[in-house]
PDB file of C-alpha atoms in Angstrom:
ATOM      1  CA  UNK A 249      26.092  32.038  20.477  1.00 43.00           C
ATOM      2  CA  UNK A 250      24.352  35.355  19.737  1.00 59.00           C
ATOM      3  CA  UNK A 251      27.625  37.250  20.155  1.00 64.00           C
ATOM      4  CA  UNK A 252      29.380  34.795  17.837  1.00 70.00           C
ATOM      5  CA  UNK A 253      26.632  35.299  15.265  1.00 68.00           C
ATOM      6  CA  UNK A 254      27.039  39.078  15.355  1.00 65.00           C
ATOM      7  CA  UNK A 255      30.820  38.685  15.134  1.00 72.00           C
ATOM      8  CA  UNK A 256      30.536  36.504  12.009  1.00 76.00           C
ATOM      9  CA  UNK A 257      27.983  38.884  10.488  1.00 71.00           C
ATOM     10  CA  UNK A 258      30.373  41.791  11.011  1.00 74.00           C
ATOM     11  CA  UNK A 259      33.174  39.834   9.359  1.00 78.00           C
ATOM     12  CA  UNK A 260      31.030  39.077   6.306  1.00 74.00           C
ATOM     13  CA  UNK A 261      29.893  42.689   5.990  1.00 75.00           C
ATOM     14  CA  UNK A 262      33.436  44.043   6.181  1.00 82.00           C
ATOM     15  CA  UNK A 263      34.796  41.557   3.633  1.00 79.00           C
ATOM     16  CA  UNK A 264      31.995  42.045   1.118  1.00 76.00           C
ATOM     17  CA  UNK A 265      33.088  44.208  -1.870  1.00 76.00           C
ATOM     18  CA  UNK A 266      31.851  47.770  -1.722  1.00 84.00           C
ATOM     19  CA  UNK A 267      32.887  51.391  -2.149  1.00 88.00           C
ATOM     20  CA  UNK A 268      35.316  51.224   0.810  1.00 92.00           C
ATOM     21  CA  UNK A 269      37.098  48.236  -0.708  1.00 91.00           C
ATOM     22  CA  UNK A 270      37.394  49.873  -4.119  1.00 89.00           C
ATOM     23  CA  UNK A 271      38.727  53.102  -2.596  1.00 92.00           C
ATOM     24  CA  UNK A 272      41.389  51.320  -0.535  1.00 93.00           C
ATOM     25  CA  UNK A 273      42.369  49.314  -3.606  1.00 89.00           C
ATOM     26  CA  UNK A 274      42.548  52.443  -5.773  1.00 88.00           C
ATOM     27  CA  UNK A 275      44.620  54.453  -3.296  1.00 90.00           C
ATOM     28  CA  UNK A 276      46.940  51.545  -2.484  1.00 89.00           C
ATOM     29  CA  UNK A 277      47.778  50.800  -6.105  1.00 84.00           C
ATOM     30  CA  UNK A 278      47.630  54.412  -7.232  1.00 81.00           C
ATOM     31  CA  UNK A 279      49.605  56.094  -4.440  1.00 83.00           C
ATOM     32  CA  UNK A 280      51.333  53.309  -2.540  1.00 85.00           C
ATOM     33  CA  UNK A 281      51.061  51.348   0.696  1.00 89.00           C
ATOM     34  CA  UNK A 282      50.948  54.348   3.070  1.00 91.00           C
ATOM     35  CA  UNK A 283      48.037  55.860   1.133  1.00 92.00           C
ATOM     36  CA  UNK A 284      46.128  52.589   1.447  1.00 93.00           C
ATOM     37  CA  UNK A 285      46.832  52.334   5.170  1.00 95.00           C
ATOM     38  CA  UNK A 286      45.750  55.942   5.771  1.00 96.00           C
ATOM     39  CA  UNK A 287      42.539  55.235   3.846  1.00 96.00           C
ATOM     40  CA  UNK A 288      41.931  52.130   5.982  1.00 96.00           C
ATOM     41  CA  UNK A 289      42.405  54.202   9.138  1.00 96.00           C
ATOM     42  CA  UNK A 290      39.905  56.784   7.870  1.00 96.00           C
ATOM     43  CA  UNK A 291      37.299  54.071   7.269  1.00 95.00           C
ATOM     44  CA  UNK A 292      37.893  52.637  10.728  1.00 95.00           C
ATOM     45  CA  UNK A 293      37.489  56.058  12.373  1.00 95.00           C
ATOM     46  CA  UNK A 294      34.246  56.645  10.455  1.00 94.00           C
ATOM     47  CA  UNK A 295      32.776  53.577  12.160  1.00 92.00           C
ATOM     48  CA  UNK A 296      33.008  55.445  15.469  1.00 91.00           C
ATOM     49  CA  UNK A 297      30.540  58.008  14.086  1.00 91.00           C
ATOM     50  CA  UNK A 298      28.065  55.260  13.149  1.00 87.00           C
ATOM     51  CA  UNK A 299      28.490  53.709  16.590  1.00 84.00           C
ATOM     52  CA  UNK A 300      27.867  57.005  18.360  1.00 85.00           C
ATOM     53  CA  UNK A 301      24.601  57.924  16.683  1.00 82.00           C
ATOM     54  CA  UNK A 302      23.376  54.327  16.698  1.00 78.00           C
ATOM     55  CA  UNK A 303      23.841  53.992  20.451  1.00 75.00           C
ATOM     56  CA  UNK A 304      22.251  57.413  20.993  1.00 77.00           C
ATOM     57  CA  UNK A 305      19.333  56.543  18.724  1.00 73.00           C
ATOM     58  CA  UNK A 306      19.956  59.395  16.301  1.00 70.00           C
ATOM     59  CA  UNK A 307      20.234  57.035  13.333  1.00 66.00           C
ATOM     60  CA  UNK A 308      16.629  55.960  13.908  1.00 69.00           C
ATOM     61  CA  UNK A 309      15.511  59.567  13.773  1.00 71.00           C
ATOM     62  CA  UNK A 310      17.525  60.155  10.599  1.00 72.00           C
ATOM     63  CA  UNK A 311      16.087  57.047   8.929  1.00 68.00           C
ATOM     64  CA  UNK A 312      12.573  58.267   9.780  1.00 78.00           C
ATOM     65  CA  UNK A 313      13.229  61.749   8.368  1.00 79.00           C
ATOM     66  CA  UNK A 314      12.980  61.256   4.617  1.00 77.00           C
ATOM     67  CA  UNK A 315      14.378  64.667   3.662  1.00 83.00           C
ATOM     68  CA  UNK A 316      17.433  64.337   5.908  1.00 78.00           C
ATOM     69  CA  UNK A 317      18.077  60.745   4.872  1.00 75.00           C
ATOM     70  CA  UNK A 318      17.780  61.703   1.184  1.00 80.00           C
ATOM     71  CA  UNK A 319      20.251  64.556   1.677  1.00 82.00           C
ATOM     72  CA  UNK A 320      22.770  62.162   3.250  1.00 78.00           C
ATOM     73  CA  UNK A 321      22.212  59.643   0.467  1.00 76.00           C
ATOM     74  CA  UNK A 322      22.832  62.178  -2.289  1.00 84.00           C
ATOM     75  CA  UNK A 323      25.851  63.645  -0.489  1.00 84.00           C
ATOM     76  CA  UNK A 324      27.380  60.170  -0.260  1.00 77.00           C
ATOM     77  CA  UNK A 325      26.525  59.463  -3.887  1.00 83.00           C
ATOM     78  CA  UNK A 326      28.055  62.726  -5.099  1.00 86.00           C
ATOM     79  CA  UNK A 327      31.261  62.105  -3.149  1.00 86.00           C
ATOM     80  CA  UNK A 328      31.711  58.617  -4.608  1.00 82.00           C
ATOM     81  CA  UNK A 329      31.082  59.902  -8.129  1.00 88.00           C
ATOM     82  CA  UNK A 330      33.590  62.713  -7.533  1.00 86.00           C
ATOM     83  CA  UNK A 331      36.265  60.251  -6.342  1.00 83.00           C
ATOM     84  CA  UNK A 332      35.545  57.936  -9.263  1.00 84.00           C
ATOM     85  CA  UNK A 333      35.663  60.693 -11.867  1.00 86.00           C
ATOM     86  CA  UNK A 334      38.861  62.074 -10.375  1.00 82.00           C
ATOM     87  CA  UNK A 335      40.392  58.597 -10.496  1.00 78.00           C
ATOM     88  CA  UNK A 336      39.522  58.190 -14.182  1.00 83.00           C
ATOM     89  CA  UNK A 337      40.770  61.630 -15.211  1.00 82.00           C
ATOM     90  CA  UNK A 338      44.079  61.364 -13.334  1.00 76.00           C
ATOM     91  CA  UNK A 339      44.812  57.709 -14.172  1.00 71.00           C
ATOM     92  CA  UNK A 340      48.421  57.051 -15.241  1.00 69.00           C
ATOM     93  CA  UNK A 341      51.145  54.447 -14.831  1.00 60.00           C
ATOM     94  CA  UNK A 342      53.071  56.284 -12.104  1.00 65.00           C
ATOM     95  CA  UNK A 343      52.460  56.593  -8.379  1.00 55.00           C
ATOM     96  CA  UNK A 344      50.290  59.544  -7.325  1.00 58.00           C
ATOM     97  CA  UNK A 345      52.921  61.517  -5.416  1.00 49.00           C
ATOM     98  CA  UNK A 346      52.977  65.288  -5.042  1.00 50.00           C
ATOM     99  CA  UNK A 347      56.267  67.075  -4.564  1.00 44.00           C
ATOM    100  CA  UNK A 348      54.632  69.973  -2.718  1.00 46.00           C
ATOM    101  CA  UNK A 349      52.918  67.760  -0.165  1.00 48.00           C
ATOM    102  CA  UNK A 350      54.461  66.600   3.082  1.00 56.00           C
ATOM    103  CA  UNK A 351      53.895  63.034   4.198  1.00 60.00           C
ATOM    104  CA  UNK A 352      51.516  64.285   6.908  1.00 61.00           C
ATOM    105  CA  UNK A 353      49.389  66.316   4.475  1.00 62.00           C
ATOM    106  CA  UNK A 354      49.186  63.407   2.033  1.00 79.00           C
ATOM    107  CA  UNK A 355      48.246  61.075   4.889  1.00 85.00           C
ATOM    108  CA  UNK A 356      45.435  63.351   6.041  1.00 90.00           C
ATOM    109  CA  UNK A 357      44.159  63.591   2.467  1.00 92.00           C
ATOM    110  CA  UNK A 358      43.793  59.827   2.138  1.00 94.00           C
ATOM    111  CA  UNK A 359      42.487  59.490   5.691  1.00 96.00           C
ATOM    112  CA  UNK A 360      39.742  62.037   4.928  1.00 95.00           C
ATOM    113  CA  UNK A 361      38.831  60.170   1.722  1.00 94.00           C
ATOM    114  CA  UNK A 362      38.359  56.923   3.642  1.00 95.00           C
ATOM    115  CA  UNK A 363      36.473  58.671   6.432  1.00 96.00           C
ATOM    116  CA  UNK A 364      34.042  60.498   4.136  1.00 94.00           C
ATOM    117  CA  UNK A 365      33.523  57.486   1.872  1.00 92.00           C
ATOM    118  CA  UNK A 366      32.280  55.442   4.818  1.00 92.00           C
ATOM    119  CA  UNK A 367      30.559  58.050   6.974  1.00 91.00           C
ATOM    120  CA  UNK A 368      28.438  59.375   4.070  1.00 88.00           C
ATOM    121  CA  UNK A 369      27.165  55.927   3.131  1.00 85.00           C
ATOM    122  CA  UNK A 370      23.542  55.636   4.322  1.00 80.00           C
ATOM    123  CA  UNK A 371      23.620  51.866   3.779  1.00 78.00           C
ATOM    124  CA  UNK A 372      26.290  51.650   6.467  1.00 82.00           C
ATOM    125  CA  UNK A 373      24.102  53.794   8.693  1.00 80.00           C
ATOM    126  CA  UNK A 374      21.134  51.474   8.213  1.00 76.00           C
ATOM    127  CA  UNK A 375      23.314  48.410   8.826  1.00 77.00           C
ATOM    128  CA  UNK A 376      24.440  49.751  12.188  1.00 77.00           C
ATOM    129  CA  UNK A 377      20.888  50.802  13.029  1.00 73.00           C
ATOM    130  CA  UNK A 378      19.604  47.285  12.359  1.00 71.00           C
ATOM    131  CA  UNK A 379      22.441  45.645  14.287  1.00 70.00           C
ATOM    132  CA  UNK A 380      22.290  47.927  17.316  1.00 68.00           C
ATOM    133  CA  UNK A 381      18.511  47.627  17.486  1.00 64.00           C
ATOM    134  CA  UNK A 382      19.160  43.946  18.221  1.00 64.00           C
ATOM    135  CA  UNK A 383      22.070  44.518  20.581  1.00 61.00           C
ATOM    136  CA  UNK A 384      20.590  47.305  22.716  1.00 58.00           C
ATOM    137  CA  UNK A 385      17.818  46.359  25.145  1.00 57.00           C
ATOM    138  CA  UNK A 386      16.402  47.637  28.465  1.00 53.00           C
ATOM    139  CA  UNK A 387      19.179  45.637  30.137  1.00 55.00           C
ATOM    140  CA  UNK A 388      21.577  47.914  31.991  1.00 54.00           C
ATOM    141  CA  UNK A 389      24.572  46.205  30.400  1.00 62.00           C
ATOM    142  CA  UNK A 390      23.303  46.268  26.810  1.00 61.00           C
ATOM    143  CA  UNK A 391      24.905  49.642  26.044  1.00 65.00           C
ATOM    144  CA  UNK A 392      28.263  48.292  27.144  1.00 71.00           C
ATOM    145  CA  UNK A 393      27.726  45.323  24.832  1.00 73.00           C
ATOM    146  CA  UNK A 394      26.834  47.696  21.989  1.00 71.00           C
ATOM    147  CA  UNK A 395      29.956  49.791  22.546  1.00 76.00           C
ATOM    148  CA  UNK A 396      32.040  46.618  22.684  1.00 81.00           C
ATOM    149  CA  UNK A 397      30.581  45.419  19.404  1.00 80.00           C
ATOM    150  CA  UNK A 398      31.177  48.841  17.884  1.00 81.00           C
ATOM    151  CA  UNK A 399      34.839  48.772  18.888  1.00 87.00           C
ATOM    152  CA  UNK A 400      35.082  45.288  17.404  1.00 88.00           C
ATOM    153  CA  UNK A 401      33.675  46.610  14.110  1.00 88.00           C
ATOM    154  CA  UNK A 402      36.164  49.498  14.134  1.00 91.00           C
ATOM    155  CA  UNK A 403      39.052  47.102  14.669  1.00 93.00           C
ATOM    156  CA  UNK A 404      37.708  44.710  12.053  1.00 92.00           C
ATOM    157  CA  UNK A 405      37.403  47.436   9.414  1.00 93.00           C
ATOM    158  CA  UNK A 406      40.871  48.765  10.183  1.00 94.00           C
ATOM    159  CA  UNK A 407      42.560  45.350  10.071  1.00 95.00           C
ATOM    160  CA  UNK A 408      40.760  44.111   6.962  1.00 93.00           C
ATOM    161  CA  UNK A 409      41.406  47.188   4.843  1.00 94.00           C
ATOM    162  CA  UNK A 410      44.982  47.451   6.119  1.00 95.00           C
ATOM    163  CA  UNK A 411      45.429  43.836   4.979  1.00 93.00           C
ATOM    164  CA  UNK A 412      44.021  44.743   1.562  1.00 92.00           C
ATOM    165  CA  UNK A 413      46.477  47.654   1.337  1.00 92.00           C
ATOM    166  CA  UNK A 414      49.417  45.478   2.356  1.00 92.00           C
ATOM    167  CA  UNK A 415      48.475  42.655   0.011  1.00 89.00           C
ATOM    168  CA  UNK A 416      48.040  44.792  -3.094  1.00 85.00           C
ATOM    169  CA  UNK A 417      51.250  46.718  -2.468  1.00 86.00           C
ATOM    170  CA  UNK A 418      53.370  43.604  -1.978  1.00 83.00           C
ATOM    171  CA  UNK A 419      56.385  43.316  -4.265  1.00 77.00           C
ATOM    172  CA  UNK A 420      55.105  40.346  -6.346  1.00 76.00           C
ATOM    173  CA  UNK A 421      51.811  42.099  -7.125  1.00 73.00           C
ATOM    174  CA  UNK A 422      53.326  45.545  -7.586  1.00 69.00           C
ATOM    175  CA  UNK A 423      55.593  44.402 -10.399  1.00 68.00           C
ATOM    176  CA  UNK A 424      52.601  43.016 -12.274  1.00 71.00           C
ATOM    177  CA  UNK A 425      50.118  45.752 -11.467  1.00 66.00           C
ATOM    178  CA  UNK A 426      52.473  48.571 -12.422  1.00 65.00           C
ATOM    179  CA  UNK A 427      52.077  47.663 -16.096  1.00 68.00           C
ATOM    180  CA  UNK A 428      48.292  47.945 -15.936  1.00 70.00           C
ATOM    181  CA  UNK A 429      48.032  50.648 -13.253  1.00 67.00           C
ATOM    182  CA  UNK A 430      46.361  53.210 -15.514  1.00 74.00           C
ATOM    183  CA  UNK A 431      43.692  50.761 -16.630  1.00 77.00           C
ATOM    184  CA  UNK A 432      43.218  49.575 -13.049  1.00 71.00           C
ATOM    185  CA  UNK A 433      42.775  53.158 -11.816  1.00 74.00           C
ATOM    186  CA  UNK A 434      40.154  53.701 -14.505  1.00 80.00           C
ATOM    187  CA  UNK A 435      38.312  50.507 -13.540  1.00 80.00           C
ATOM    188  CA  UNK A 436      38.354  51.469  -9.850  1.00 78.00           C
ATOM    189  CA  UNK A 437      37.161  54.966 -10.753  1.00 82.00           C
ATOM    190  CA  UNK A 438      34.320  53.523 -12.795  1.00 85.00           C
ATOM    191  CA  UNK A 439      33.485  51.224  -9.894  1.00 83.00           C
ATOM    192  CA  UNK A 440      33.244  54.138  -7.461  1.00 82.00           C
ATOM    193  CA  UNK A 441      31.046  56.063  -9.896  1.00 87.00           C
ATOM    194  CA  UNK A 442      28.824  52.998 -10.269  1.00 86.00           C
ATOM    195  CA  UNK A 443      28.461  52.638  -6.513  1.00 80.00           C
ATOM    196  CA  UNK A 444      27.617  56.341  -6.328  1.00 81.00           C
ATOM    197  CA  UNK A 445      25.005  56.089  -9.075  1.00 85.00           C
ATOM    198  CA  UNK A 446      23.410  53.004  -7.504  1.00 80.00           C
ATOM    199  CA  UNK A 447      23.331  54.739  -4.147  1.00 72.00           C
ATOM    200  CA  UNK A 448      21.481  57.692  -5.662  1.00 77.00           C
ATOM    201  CA  UNK A 449      19.070  55.434  -7.526  1.00 78.00           C
ATOM    202  CA  UNK A 450      18.061  53.318  -4.491  1.00 68.00           C
TER     203      UNK A 450
END
């Protein structure tokens, strides 16, 4: 029952709107399905970082070090504001493709955006700290349980955001969204800047 509870909690956390969701939405509609899927993969890979330091107990040390935690918080805030401002300034009604970029370079660009958006979010760090503090115990098998739950969260993030990318790049939605793409990019950009500002103000 406890495992089921943690599984449902993870599902609710992943599906709740946040900076990751807005970024995947922005990249999917702005640059196409592959961009959204690369962003989703970046977010999923970032979860492995949270898992690693949570299991090792580093996140507790970070949360207890006010200066370090504040630095992470402001770095995450600045990155979100940068992405949001960039989205507003470059908003247009065409797909964000670059003739001088190979598919691999473009993929890595969107992957890094997803990765940094998630890994620099201190709220995500605190979520994993709180969850793993409940999962890990003196029991010899608790670390295996924690790693298992972490892998579940990675998979959950990857699947959910990939689904978002696929849904919002489907043909029926694309034909409608193309007409309002510029406005949508601006709204997503403003949303990212808002998340960044709120993160800095917390």
